[in-house]
mmCIF file of C-alpha atoms and ligand atoms in Angstrom:
data_model
loop_
_atom_site.group_PDB
_atom_site.id
_atom_site.type_symbol
_atom_site.label_atom_id
_atom_site.label_comp_id
_atom_site.label_asym_id
_atom_site.label_seq_id
_atom_site.Cartn_x
_atom_site.Cartn_y
_atom_site.Cartn_z
ATOM 1 C CA MET A 18 -80.067 -37.687 -1.887
ATOM 2 C CA SER A 19 -82.898 -35.296 -1.884
ATOM 3 C CA SER A 20 -86.212 -36.195 -3.769
ATOM 4 C CA LYS A 21 -84.765 -33.923 -6.580
ATOM 5 C CA GLY A 22 -81.773 -35.956 -6.947
ATOM 6 C CA LYS A 23 -79.485 -33.333 -5.170
ATOM 7 C CA SER A 24 -76.883 -34.052 -2.717
ATOM 8 C CA ARG A 25 -77.813 -32.936 0.894
ATOM 9 C CA ILE A 26 -75.066 -31.055 2.548
ATOM 10 C CA LEU A 27 -75.456 -30.034 6.237
ATOM 11 C CA ILE A 28 -73.064 -27.343 7.393
ATOM 12 C CA VAL A 29 -72.575 -26.894 11.199
ATOM 13 C CA ILE A 30 -71.770 -23.680 12.644
ATOM 14 C CA GLY A 31 -71.475 -22.999 16.286
ATOM 15 C CA THR A 32 -69.105 -19.835 16.945
ATOM 16 C CA ARG A 33 -68.016 -16.602 15.575
ATOM 17 C CA PRO A 34 -64.834 -18.028 13.988
ATOM 18 C CA GLU A 35 -66.842 -20.813 12.420
ATOM 19 C CA ALA A 36 -69.170 -18.342 10.957
ATOM 20 C CA ILE A 37 -66.503 -16.270 9.436
ATOM 21 C CA LYS A 38 -64.766 -19.267 7.892
ATOM 22 C CA LEU A 39 -67.809 -21.030 6.708
ATOM 23 C CA ALA A 40 -69.777 -18.096 5.341
ATOM 24 C CA PRO A 41 -68.087 -17.991 1.892
ATOM 25 C CA LEU A 42 -68.578 -21.783 1.709
ATOM 26 C CA VAL A 43 -72.314 -21.336 2.467
ATOM 27 C CA HIS A 44 -72.737 -18.826 -0.250
ATOM 28 C CA ALA A 45 -70.612 -20.723 -2.924
ATOM 29 C CA LEU A 46 -72.661 -24.053 -2.129
ATOM 30 C CA ARG A 47 -76.135 -22.337 -2.220
ATOM 31 C CA ARG A 48 -75.288 -21.158 -5.784
ATOM 32 C CA LYS A 49 -74.696 -24.779 -6.959
ATOM 33 C CA PRO A 50 -77.918 -26.462 -8.187
ATOM 34 C CA ALA A 51 -76.536 -30.082 -7.535
ATOM 35 C CA PHE A 52 -76.479 -29.469 -3.931
ATOM 36 C CA GLU A 53 -79.380 -29.007 -1.296
ATOM 37 C CA LEU A 54 -77.792 -27.073 1.610
ATOM 38 C CA ARG A 55 -78.833 -26.837 5.240
ATOM 39 C CA VAL A 56 -77.186 -24.557 7.872
ATOM 40 C CA LEU A 57 -77.427 -25.647 11.449
ATOM 41 C CA ALA A 58 -76.553 -23.146 13.843
ATOM 42 C CA THR A 59 -75.498 -24.662 17.306
ATOM 43 C CA ALA A 60 -74.928 -21.534 18.873
ATOM 44 C CA GLN A 61 -72.525 -21.906 21.803
ATOM 45 C CA HIS A 62 -71.917 -18.046 21.888
ATOM 46 C CA ARG A 63 -75.263 -16.850 20.767
ATOM 47 C CA GLU A 64 -74.323 -12.961 20.715
ATOM 48 C CA LEU A 65 -71.204 -13.202 18.690
ATOM 49 C CA LEU A 66 -72.673 -15.710 16.247
ATOM 50 C CA ASP A 67 -75.696 -14.004 15.428
ATOM 51 C CA ASP A 68 -73.948 -10.625 14.704
ATOM 52 C CA CYS A 69 -71.588 -12.531 12.317
ATOM 53 C CA LEU A 70 -74.216 -14.485 10.561
ATOM 54 C CA GLU A 71 -76.179 -11.272 9.826
ATOM 55 C CA PHE A 72 -73.073 -9.527 8.500
ATOM 56 C CA PHE A 73 -72.360 -12.287 6.024
ATOM 57 C CA SER A 74 -76.093 -12.549 5.353
ATOM 58 C CA VAL A 75 -76.012 -16.168 6.334
ATOM 59 C CA ARG A 76 -79.200 -17.545 7.175
ATOM 60 C CA SER A 77 -79.510 -20.747 9.586
ATOM 61 C CA ASP A 78 -82.184 -23.298 8.398
ATOM 62 C CA LEU A 79 -81.943 -24.894 11.918
ATOM 63 C CA ASP A 80 -80.841 -23.526 15.278
ATOM 64 C CA LEU A 81 -79.945 -25.714 18.358
ATOM 65 C CA ASP A 82 -79.474 -22.803 20.741
ATOM 66 C CA LEU A 83 -76.886 -24.838 22.903
ATOM 67 C CA GLN A 84 -75.658 -21.949 25.145
ATOM 68 C CA ARG A 85 -76.012 -22.313 28.781
ATOM 69 C CA GLU A 86 -74.519 -20.100 31.848
ATOM 70 C CA ASP A 87 -71.031 -21.426 32.619
ATOM 71 C CA GLN A 88 -71.282 -24.538 30.597
ATOM 72 C CA GLU A 89 -68.877 -27.215 31.260
ATOM 73 C CA LEU A 90 -67.370 -29.270 28.412
ATOM 74 C CA ALA A 91 -68.751 -32.732 29.361
ATOM 75 C CA ASP A 92 -72.273 -31.041 29.540
ATOM 76 C CA LEU A 93 -72.117 -29.368 26.301
ATOM 77 C CA SER A 94 -70.626 -32.499 24.481
ATOM 78 C CA SER A 95 -73.273 -34.803 25.860
ATOM 79 C CA ARG A 96 -76.151 -32.399 24.928
ATOM 80 C CA MET A 97 -74.683 -31.799 21.577
ATOM 81 C CA LEU A 98 -74.157 -35.652 20.698
ATOM 82 C CA ARG A 99 -77.919 -36.323 21.481
ATOM 83 C CA VAL A 100 -79.275 -33.374 19.670
ATOM 84 C CA MET A 101 -76.933 -33.808 16.767
ATOM 85 C CA ASP A 102 -78.014 -37.523 16.359
ATOM 86 C CA GLY A 103 -81.687 -36.356 16.353
ATOM 87 C CA VAL A 104 -80.837 -33.821 13.461
ATOM 88 C CA LEU A 105 -78.918 -36.434 11.494
ATOM 89 C CA LEU A 106 -81.942 -38.787 11.491
ATOM 90 C CA GLU A 107 -84.329 -36.096 10.648
ATOM 91 C CA GLN A 108 -82.204 -34.519 7.872
ATOM 92 C CA GLN A 109 -80.618 -37.516 6.492
ATOM 93 C CA PRO A 110 -77.663 -35.577 4.892
ATOM 94 C CA ASP A 111 -75.302 -37.166 2.349
ATOM 95 C CA LEU A 112 -72.532 -35.128 4.006
ATOM 96 C CA VAL A 113 -71.836 -32.893 7.011
ATOM 97 C CA LEU A 114 -69.222 -30.246 7.048
ATOM 98 C CA ALA A 115 -67.865 -28.383 9.990
ATOM 99 C CA GLN A 116 -64.718 -26.145 10.644
ATOM 100 C CA GLY A 117 -62.333 -25.798 13.496
ATOM 101 C CA ASP A 118 -61.688 -27.368 16.663
ATOM 102 C CA THR A 119 -64.369 -26.839 19.146
ATOM 103 C CA SER A 120 -65.879 -29.624 21.101
ATOM 104 C CA SER A 121 -69.049 -29.345 19.305
ATOM 105 C CA VAL A 122 -67.311 -29.882 15.862
ATOM 106 C CA MET A 123 -65.544 -33.077 17.250
ATOM 107 C CA ILE A 124 -68.953 -34.276 18.614
ATOM 108 C CA SER A 125 -70.541 -33.619 15.167
ATOM 109 C CA GLY A 126 -67.921 -35.889 13.657
ATOM 110 C CA LEU A 127 -68.613 -38.613 16.259
ATOM 111 C CA ALA A 128 -72.281 -38.347 15.786
ATOM 112 C CA CYS A 129 -71.761 -38.788 11.974
ATOM 113 C CA HIS A 130 -69.378 -41.700 12.435
ATOM 114 C CA TYR A 131 -72.070 -43.264 14.664
ATOM 115 C CA ARG A 132 -74.536 -42.874 11.874
ATOM 116 C CA GLN A 133 -72.203 -43.581 9.087
ATOM 117 C CA ILE A 134 -72.642 -40.290 7.538
ATOM 118 C CA PRO A 135 -69.515 -38.780 5.681
ATOM 119 C CA PHE A 136 -68.024 -35.876 7.553
ATOM 120 C CA ALA A 137 -65.963 -33.237 5.950
ATOM 121 C CA HIS A 138 -63.634 -31.027 8.311
ATOM 122 C CA VAL A 139 -62.466 -27.585 7.113
ATOM 123 C CA GLU A 140 -59.091 -26.452 8.621
ATOM 124 C CA ALA A 141 -57.946 -29.778 9.197
ATOM 125 C CA GLY A 142 -54.624 -31.017 10.242
ATOM 126 C CA LEU A 143 -53.530 -28.296 12.623
ATOM 127 C CA ARG A 144 -51.254 -29.527 15.574
ATOM 128 C CA SER A 145 -49.414 -27.810 18.455
ATOM 129 C CA GLY A 146 -48.092 -31.130 19.315
ATOM 130 C CA ASP A 147 -48.961 -30.575 22.972
ATOM 131 C CA ARG A 148 -52.047 -32.348 24.314
ATOM 132 C CA GLU A 149 -52.947 -29.775 26.658
ATOM 133 C CA HIS A 150 -52.327 -26.510 24.414
ATOM 134 C CA PRO A 151 -54.658 -25.275 23.427
ATOM 135 C CA PHE A 152 -57.007 -26.966 25.582
ATOM 136 C CA PRO A 153 -59.322 -28.804 24.664
ATOM 137 C CA GLU A 154 -58.839 -27.899 21.067
ATOM 138 C CA GLU A 155 -55.583 -29.889 20.273
ATOM 139 C CA MET A 156 -57.309 -33.121 21.327
ATOM 140 C CA ASN A 157 -60.398 -32.210 19.390
ATOM 141 C CA ARG A 158 -58.343 -31.874 16.299
ATOM 142 C CA ARG A 159 -56.589 -35.087 16.798
ATOM 143 C CA MET A 160 -59.882 -36.945 17.159
ATOM 144 C CA LEU A 161 -61.244 -35.174 14.185
ATOM 145 C CA GLY A 162 -58.255 -36.496 12.073
ATOM 146 C CA CYS A 163 -59.650 -40.030 12.984
ATOM 147 C CA LEU A 164 -63.470 -39.096 12.446
ATOM 148 C CA ALA A 165 -63.506 -37.193 9.160
ATOM 149 C CA ASP A 166 -63.727 -38.563 5.808
ATOM 150 C CA LEU A 167 -62.594 -35.563 3.847
ATOM 151 C CA HIS A 168 -59.781 -33.310 5.159
ATOM 152 C CA PHE A 169 -59.430 -29.689 3.960
ATOM 153 C CA ALA A 170 -56.009 -28.701 5.223
ATOM 154 C CA PRO A 171 -55.219 -25.040 4.831
ATOM 155 C CA THR A 172 -51.549 -25.495 4.367
ATOM 156 C CA GLU A 173 -48.997 -28.410 3.292
ATOM 157 C CA ARG A 174 -47.729 -28.547 6.693
ATOM 158 C CA ALA A 175 -51.183 -29.370 8.063
ATOM 159 C CA ALA A 176 -51.616 -32.029 5.269
ATOM 160 C CA GLU A 177 -48.402 -33.571 6.334
ATOM 161 C CA ASN A 178 -49.532 -33.801 10.105
ATOM 162 C CA LEU A 179 -52.683 -35.627 8.876
ATOM 163 C CA LEU A 180 -50.552 -38.151 6.582
ATOM 164 C CA ARG A 181 -48.206 -38.566 9.352
ATOM 165 C CA GLU A 182 -51.159 -39.988 11.621
ATOM 166 C CA GLY A 183 -52.166 -42.336 9.045
ATOM 167 C CA VAL A 184 -55.061 -40.374 7.319
ATOM 168 C CA GLY A 185 -55.149 -41.626 3.573
ATOM 169 C CA GLU A 186 -53.652 -39.448 0.956
ATOM 170 C CA GLU A 187 -56.824 -39.525 -1.096
ATOM 171 C CA GLN A 188 -58.826 -38.054 1.879
ATOM 172 C CA VAL A 189 -56.514 -34.974 2.350
ATOM 173 C CA TYR A 190 -56.638 -31.870 0.308
ATOM 174 C CA VAL A 191 -54.481 -28.713 0.664
ATOM 175 C CA THR A 192 -57.055 -25.731 -0.022
ATOM 176 C CA GLY A 193 -55.797 -22.622 1.851
ATOM 177 C CA ASN A 194 -57.668 -21.208 4.614
ATOM 178 C CA THR A 195 -61.240 -19.761 4.223
ATOM 179 C CA VAL A 196 -60.415 -17.066 6.557
ATOM 180 C CA ILE A 197 -58.826 -15.234 3.786
ATOM 181 C CA ASP A 198 -61.753 -15.588 1.375
ATOM 182 C CA ALA A 199 -63.956 -14.043 4.150
ATOM 183 C CA LEU A 200 -61.469 -11.178 4.776
ATOM 184 C CA HIS A 201 -61.329 -10.465 0.917
ATOM 185 C CA TRP A 202 -65.193 -10.369 0.939
ATOM 186 C CA ALA A 203 -65.399 -8.218 4.053
ATOM 187 C CA LEU A 204 -62.905 -5.575 3.342
ATOM 188 C CA PRO A 205 -64.921 -3.364 0.878
ATOM 189 C CA ARG A 206 -67.743 -3.478 3.453
ATOM 190 C CA VAL A 207 -65.584 -1.980 6.322
ATOM 191 C CA SER A 208 -65.537 1.491 7.327
ATOM 192 C CA LYS A 209 -61.784 1.794 7.275
ATOM 193 C CA ASP A 210 -61.289 5.133 9.242
ATOM 194 C CA LYS A 211 -63.315 4.172 12.252
ATOM 195 C CA TYR A 212 -60.359 3.600 14.504
ATOM 196 C CA ALA A 213 -57.763 5.547 12.659
ATOM 197 C CA ALA A 214 -55.332 7.264 15.172
ATOM 198 C CA THR A 215 -56.137 11.039 15.271
ATOM 199 C CA ASN A 216 -53.239 12.118 17.552
ATOM 200 C CA GLY A 217 -50.280 10.208 15.979
ATOM 201 C CA GLN A 218 -50.380 7.405 18.648
ATOM 202 C CA ARG A 219 -49.298 4.000 18.126
ATOM 203 C CA LYS A 220 -52.268 1.615 18.138
ATOM 204 C CA ILE A 221 -51.918 -1.707 19.531
ATOM 205 C CA LEU A 222 -54.845 -4.176 19.029
ATOM 206 C CA VAL A 223 -55.132 -6.958 21.815
ATOM 207 C CA THR A 224 -57.405 -10.287 22.161
ATOM 208 C CA ALA A 225 -56.737 -12.782 24.803
ATOM 209 C CA HIS A 226 -59.387 -15.349 25.823
ATOM 210 C CA ARG A 227 -58.039 -18.974 25.513
ATOM 211 C CA ARG A 228 -59.282 -21.255 28.225
ATOM 212 C CA GLU A 229 -55.935 -22.514 29.103
ATOM 213 C CA SER A 230 -54.807 -18.682 29.714
ATOM 214 C CA ILE A 231 -57.510 -17.968 32.424
ATOM 215 C CA GLY A 232 -55.504 -17.462 35.702
ATOM 216 C CA ALA A 233 -51.725 -17.189 35.558
ATOM 217 C CA GLY A 234 -51.367 -16.895 31.798
ATOM 218 C CA LEU A 235 -53.897 -13.896 31.515
ATOM 219 C CA ALA A 236 -52.441 -12.209 34.482
ATOM 220 C CA GLY A 237 -48.955 -12.281 32.643
ATOM 221 C CA ILE A 238 -50.463 -10.848 29.562
ATOM 222 C CA CYS A 239 -52.296 -8.021 31.533
ATOM 223 C CA ALA A 240 -49.136 -7.255 33.359
ATOM 224 C CA GLY A 241 -47.405 -7.008 29.913
ATOM 225 C CA LEU A 242 -50.049 -4.683 28.516
ATOM 226 C CA ARG A 243 -49.829 -2.255 31.732
ATOM 227 C CA ASN A 244 -46.001 -2.000 31.313
ATOM 228 C CA LEU A 245 -46.551 -1.301 27.510
ATOM 229 C CA ALA A 246 -49.204 1.478 28.276
ATOM 230 C CA ALA A 247 -46.480 3.138 30.392
ATOM 231 C CA ARG A 248 -45.359 4.490 27.036
ATOM 232 C CA GLU A 249 -47.008 7.788 26.528
ATOM 233 C CA ASP A 250 -47.146 7.022 22.502
ATOM 234 C CA VAL A 251 -49.417 4.061 22.649
ATOM 235 C CA GLU A 252 -53.077 3.446 22.820
ATOM 236 C CA ILE A 253 -54.100 -0.168 23.359
ATOM 237 C CA LEU A 254 -57.487 -1.306 22.251
ATOM 238 C CA PHE A 255 -58.616 -4.642 23.850
ATOM 239 C CA PRO A 256 -62.045 -5.980 22.835
ATOM 240 C CA VAL A 257 -62.632 -8.375 25.703
ATOM 241 C CA HIS A 258 -64.313 -11.724 25.025
ATOM 242 C CA PRO A 259 -67.795 -12.431 26.685
ATOM 243 C CA ASN A 260 -66.447 -15.532 28.568
ATOM 244 C CA PRO A 261 -67.285 -14.334 32.185
ATOM 245 C CA LYS A 262 -64.059 -15.518 33.570
ATOM 246 C CA VAL A 263 -62.150 -13.693 31.135
ATOM 247 C CA ARG A 264 -64.261 -10.476 31.581
ATOM 248 C CA GLN A 265 -63.657 -10.730 35.306
ATOM 249 C CA GLN A 266 -60.098 -11.050 35.361
ATOM 250 C CA VAL A 267 -59.223 -8.628 32.416
ATOM 251 C CA HIS A 268 -61.539 -5.886 33.994
ATOM 252 C CA ASP A 269 -59.955 -6.456 37.584
ATOM 253 C CA LEU A 270 -56.337 -6.037 36.212
ATOM 254 C CA LEU A 271 -56.797 -3.387 33.600
ATOM 255 C CA GLU A 272 -59.941 -1.212 34.179
ATOM 256 C CA HIS A 273 -59.084 2.377 34.291
ATOM 257 C CA GLN A 274 -55.561 2.020 33.328
ATOM 258 C CA PRO A 275 -54.335 5.000 31.268
ATOM 259 C CA ARG A 276 -53.961 4.365 27.549
ATOM 260 C CA ILE A 277 -55.859 0.927 27.654
ATOM 261 C CA ARG A 278 -59.460 0.996 26.103
ATOM 262 C CA LEU A 279 -61.352 -2.196 27.163
ATOM 263 C CA MET A 280 -64.186 -2.674 24.718
ATOM 264 C CA ASN A 281 -66.976 -5.144 24.214
ATOM 265 C CA PRO A 282 -66.327 -7.684 21.366
ATOM 266 C CA LEU A 283 -66.434 -5.722 18.117
ATOM 267 C CA SER A 284 -68.371 -6.860 15.054
ATOM 268 C CA TYR A 285 -66.295 -8.460 12.504
ATOM 269 C CA ALA A 286 -66.379 -5.449 10.339
ATOM 270 C CA ASP A 287 -65.205 -3.273 13.154
ATOM 271 C CA PHE A 288 -62.518 -5.647 14.281
ATOM 272 C CA ILE A 289 -61.328 -5.574 10.773
ATOM 273 C CA ALA A 290 -61.242 -1.662 10.810
ATOM 274 C CA ALA A 291 -59.495 -1.959 14.232
ATOM 275 C CA MET A 292 -56.653 -4.198 12.729
ATOM 276 C CA LEU A 293 -56.417 -1.837 9.767
ATOM 277 C CA ALA A 294 -55.774 1.066 12.115
ATOM 278 C CA SER A 295 -53.351 -0.797 14.377
ATOM 279 C CA ASP A 296 -49.412 -0.929 14.109
ATOM 280 C CA LEU A 297 -49.244 -4.068 16.121
ATOM 281 C CA VAL A 298 -51.501 -7.054 16.893
ATOM 282 C CA LEU A 299 -51.057 -8.966 20.242
ATOM 283 C CA SER A 300 -53.313 -12.083 20.466
ATOM 284 C CA ASP A 301 -53.752 -15.740 21.517
ATOM 285 C CA SER A 302 -56.619 -16.364 18.841
ATOM 286 C CA GLY A 303 -56.136 -18.469 16.003
ATOM 287 C CA GLY A 304 -58.251 -16.524 13.373
ATOM 288 C CA VAL A 305 -56.283 -13.268 14.143
ATOM 289 C CA GLN A 306 -52.961 -14.904 13.522
ATOM 290 C CA GLU A 307 -54.019 -15.692 10.139
ATOM 291 C CA GLU A 308 -55.864 -12.428 9.242
ATOM 292 C CA ALA A 309 -53.355 -9.831 10.370
ATOM 293 C CA PRO A 310 -50.628 -10.942 8.010
ATOM 294 C CA SER A 311 -52.909 -10.355 5.079
ATOM 295 C CA LEU A 312 -53.281 -6.742 6.314
ATOM 296 C CA ASN A 313 -49.474 -6.353 6.701
ATOM 297 C CA LYS A 314 -49.876 -6.125 10.449
ATOM 298 C CA PRO A 315 -47.194 -7.904 12.539
ATOM 299 C CA VAL A 316 -48.472 -10.392 15.277
ATOM 300 C CA LEU A 317 -47.152 -11.214 18.762
ATOM 301 C CA VAL A 318 -48.694 -14.493 19.611
ATOM 302 C CA LEU A 319 -49.571 -14.622 23.376
ATOM 303 C CA ARG A 320 -49.209 -18.258 23.783
ATOM 304 C CA GLU A 321 -46.559 -20.871 24.825
ATOM 305 C CA ARG A 322 -47.187 -22.974 21.770
ATOM 306 C CA THR A 323 -48.960 -22.454 18.383
ATOM 307 C CA GLU A 324 -50.447 -24.809 15.996
ATOM 308 C CA ARG A 325 -50.036 -21.967 13.497
ATOM 309 C CA GLN A 326 -46.291 -22.454 13.098
ATOM 310 C CA GLU A 327 -46.455 -21.371 9.520
ATOM 311 C CA GLY A 328 -46.933 -17.648 10.311
ATOM 312 C CA ILE A 329 -43.821 -17.839 12.587
ATOM 313 C CA ASP A 330 -41.702 -19.514 9.972
ATOM 314 C CA ALA A 331 -42.899 -17.082 7.364
ATOM 315 C CA GLY A 332 -41.750 -14.343 9.661
ATOM 316 C CA CYS A 333 -45.285 -12.527 10.039
ATOM 317 C CA ALA A 334 -45.735 -13.660 13.770
ATOM 318 C CA ARG A 335 -43.690 -14.320 16.645
ATOM 319 C CA LEU A 336 -44.397 -16.354 19.575
ATOM 320 C CA VAL A 337 -43.954 -14.446 22.825
ATOM 321 C CA GLY A 338 -45.899 -16.267 25.309
ATOM 322 C CA ARG A 339 -47.558 -14.643 28.366
ATOM 323 C CA ASP A 340 -44.477 -13.557 30.353
ATOM 324 C CA PRO A 341 -44.854 -9.603 30.898
ATOM 325 C CA ALA A 342 -41.201 -8.877 30.400
ATOM 326 C CA GLU A 343 -40.976 -10.652 27.040
ATOM 327 C CA ILE A 344 -44.303 -9.025 25.797
ATOM 328 C CA LEU A 345 -43.049 -5.662 26.435
ATOM 329 C CA LYS A 346 -39.535 -6.365 25.068
ATOM 330 C CA GLN A 347 -40.936 -7.688 21.753
ATOM 331 C CA ALA A 348 -43.680 -4.979 21.604
ATOM 332 C CA ASN A 349 -41.136 -2.301 22.175
ATOM 333 C CA LEU A 350 -38.727 -3.794 19.519
ATOM 334 C CA LEU A 351 -41.275 -3.657 16.751
ATOM 335 C CA LEU A 352 -42.510 -0.201 17.810
ATOM 336 C CA ASP A 353 -38.966 1.386 17.790
ATOM 337 C CA GLU A 354 -37.027 -0.422 15.233
ATOM 338 C CA ALA A 355 -38.495 0.305 11.910
ATOM 339 C CA PRO A 356 -36.728 -2.363 9.904
ATOM 340 C CA ILE A 357 -37.689 -5.193 12.146
ATOM 341 C CA TYR A 358 -41.169 -3.964 11.811
ATOM 342 C CA ALA A 359 -41.036 -3.739 8.139
ATOM 343 C CA GLU A 360 -39.761 -7.127 7.762
ATOM 344 C CA MET A 361 -42.528 -8.623 9.628
ATOM 345 C CA ALA A 362 -45.224 -6.415 8.101
ATOM 346 C CA GLU A 363 -44.133 -7.414 4.612
ATOM 347 C CA ALA A 364 -43.654 -11.068 5.372
ATOM 348 C CA PRO A 365 -46.071 -13.175 2.848
ATOM 349 C CA ASN A 366 -49.029 -14.706 4.507
ATOM 350 C CA PRO A 367 -48.830 -18.462 4.265
ATOM 351 C CA TYR A 368 -52.596 -18.968 5.087
ATOM 352 C CA GLY A 369 -54.045 -18.654 1.512
ATOM 353 C CA ASP A 370 -54.791 -16.651 -1.524
ATOM 354 C CA GLY A 371 -58.648 -16.304 -0.899
ATOM 355 C CA ARG A 372 -59.516 -19.155 -3.251
ATOM 356 C CA ALA A 373 -59.875 -21.950 -0.626
ATOM 357 C CA THR A 374 -63.677 -21.782 -1.073
ATOM 358 C CA ASP A 375 -63.527 -22.560 -4.720
ATOM 359 C CA ARG A 376 -61.330 -25.367 -4.137
ATOM 360 C CA ILE A 377 -63.339 -27.047 -1.442
ATOM 361 C CA VAL A 378 -66.415 -26.632 -3.651
ATOM 362 C CA GLU A 379 -64.867 -28.245 -6.545
ATOM 363 C CA ILE A 380 -63.703 -31.223 -4.457
ATOM 364 C CA LEU A 381 -67.143 -31.606 -2.908
ATOM 365 C CA GLU A 382 -68.702 -31.694 -6.540
ATOM 366 C CA SER A 383 -66.275 -34.413 -7.604
ATOM 367 C CA CYS A 384 -66.655 -36.619 -4.414
ATOM 368 C CA LEU A 385 -70.479 -36.400 -4.084
ATOM 369 C CA ALA A 386 -70.809 -36.869 -7.920
ATOM 370 C CA ASP A 387 -69.036 -40.353 -7.419
HETATM 371 N N1 UDP B 430 -63.072 -11.132 15.901
HETATM 372 C C1 UDP B 430 -63.997 -10.215 15.988
HETATM 373 N N2 UDP B 430 -64.363 -9.331 16.907
HETATM 374 C C2 UDP B 430 -63.565 -9.318 18.140
HETATM 375 C C3 UDP B 430 -62.372 -10.252 18.175
HETATM 376 C C4 UDP B 430 -62.322 -11.092 17.000
HETATM 377 O O1 UDP B 430 -64.888 -10.244 14.987
HETATM 378 O O2 UDP B 430 -63.867 -8.490 18.945
HETATM 379 C C5 UDP B 430 -62.827 -12.237 14.988
HETATM 380 C C6 UDP B 430 -61.424 -11.973 14.310
HETATM 381 O O3 UDP B 430 -61.452 -11.273 13.252
HETATM 382 C C7 UDP B 430 -61.254 -13.502 14.115
HETATM 383 C C8 UDP B 430 -62.265 -14.399 14.955
HETATM 384 O O4 UDP B 430 -63.085 -13.361 15.594
HETATM 385 O O5 UDP B 430 -61.720 -13.750 12.813
HETATM 386 C C9 UDP B 430 -61.364 -14.983 15.998
HETATM 387 O O6 UDP B 430 -62.124 -15.483 16.850
HETATM 388 P P1 UDP B 430 -61.753 -16.126 18.318
HETATM 389 O O7 UDP B 430 -60.363 -15.221 18.835
HETATM 390 O O8 UDP B 430 -62.972 -16.058 19.252
HETATM 391 O O9 UDP B 430 -61.425 -17.734 18.023
HETATM 392 P P2 UDP B 430 -60.211 -18.409 17.504
HETATM 393 O O10 UDP B 430 -59.648 -17.700 16.097
HETATM 394 O O11 UDP B 430 -59.018 -18.306 18.421
HETATM 395 O O12 UDP B 430 -60.649 -19.758 17.152
#
């Protein structure tokens, strides 16, 4: 408790998707007089994070600036653990909250456990069932399942995963995913026509950056895109992630290809505008699999496995892997068969109704009042 009798909450934000998914919660908690909120930016990807925090007008109170050139997981994790412990000692929060599956989120949970500070995990319970995919995120999530005290699961399926692993029923809440709340907030602030097709071309938006895809997987994805770009009626927009290994490989394989536009990462507002302008989204990103169905855009998931099975089951996403022939086949099917396209585009979004933030705030109010 602070000297004013308020509960101290520390929110940890390290990456662009964490900023997107936690921004609505930061604003909602700052409006609550019962809480004293601090935002800690750990900034593993400085440039992507700052742009996003600015868009959402989220000011960080503390900044760790952990980014290093070519950082290895063990280096980042050990530095993060030491620094996080210092922050906990200095700030003395009543609760720490973080979102997602990065190693820094897992380490925040571990640091809290060592200091016996309650830790709340947003977007809890996602599981691919394969220890190596996505790497290291699946393992980070499983460890967070053990470390967290409160689990905010986006869907029933995610909650069931946690219960199956032995997490107590009283610790698990199904809230929906805050990514939808963020999208609803952002939509009126987006210049919708920025990427609109001018010459009747079919637009395809692509993102691919997963660590386990670099090498053979990304080569397969790029070959699939080259085949797809042989169609004269398409334009492929590909904002390339700043990870130097991803950039190198994508630029080597796709630069100067007709009808493929490689771009720098887009701001969140521009990325939404690009999704709105697209007929189809091809992505290995988690957040994009959740956002695109809200905008009625079919998603082809460029992975062998997904921890977001809900979208596949609902019919708004298809798992196509990284085989070039399969990517081409599935993309052609959607571009050429209107009924198949319509069925996917109109499938309901299973990831939430835009009220996840309100639910999480209510739960925190009741837990921290006890
Ligand atoms: N995104 C963005 N600009 C881009 C690509 C993605 O703002 O150029 C957003 C996108 O809307 C989604 C999030 O970043 O909300 C996804 O981030 P990323 O693919 O890095 O991570 P993941 O969701 O797989 O953790």
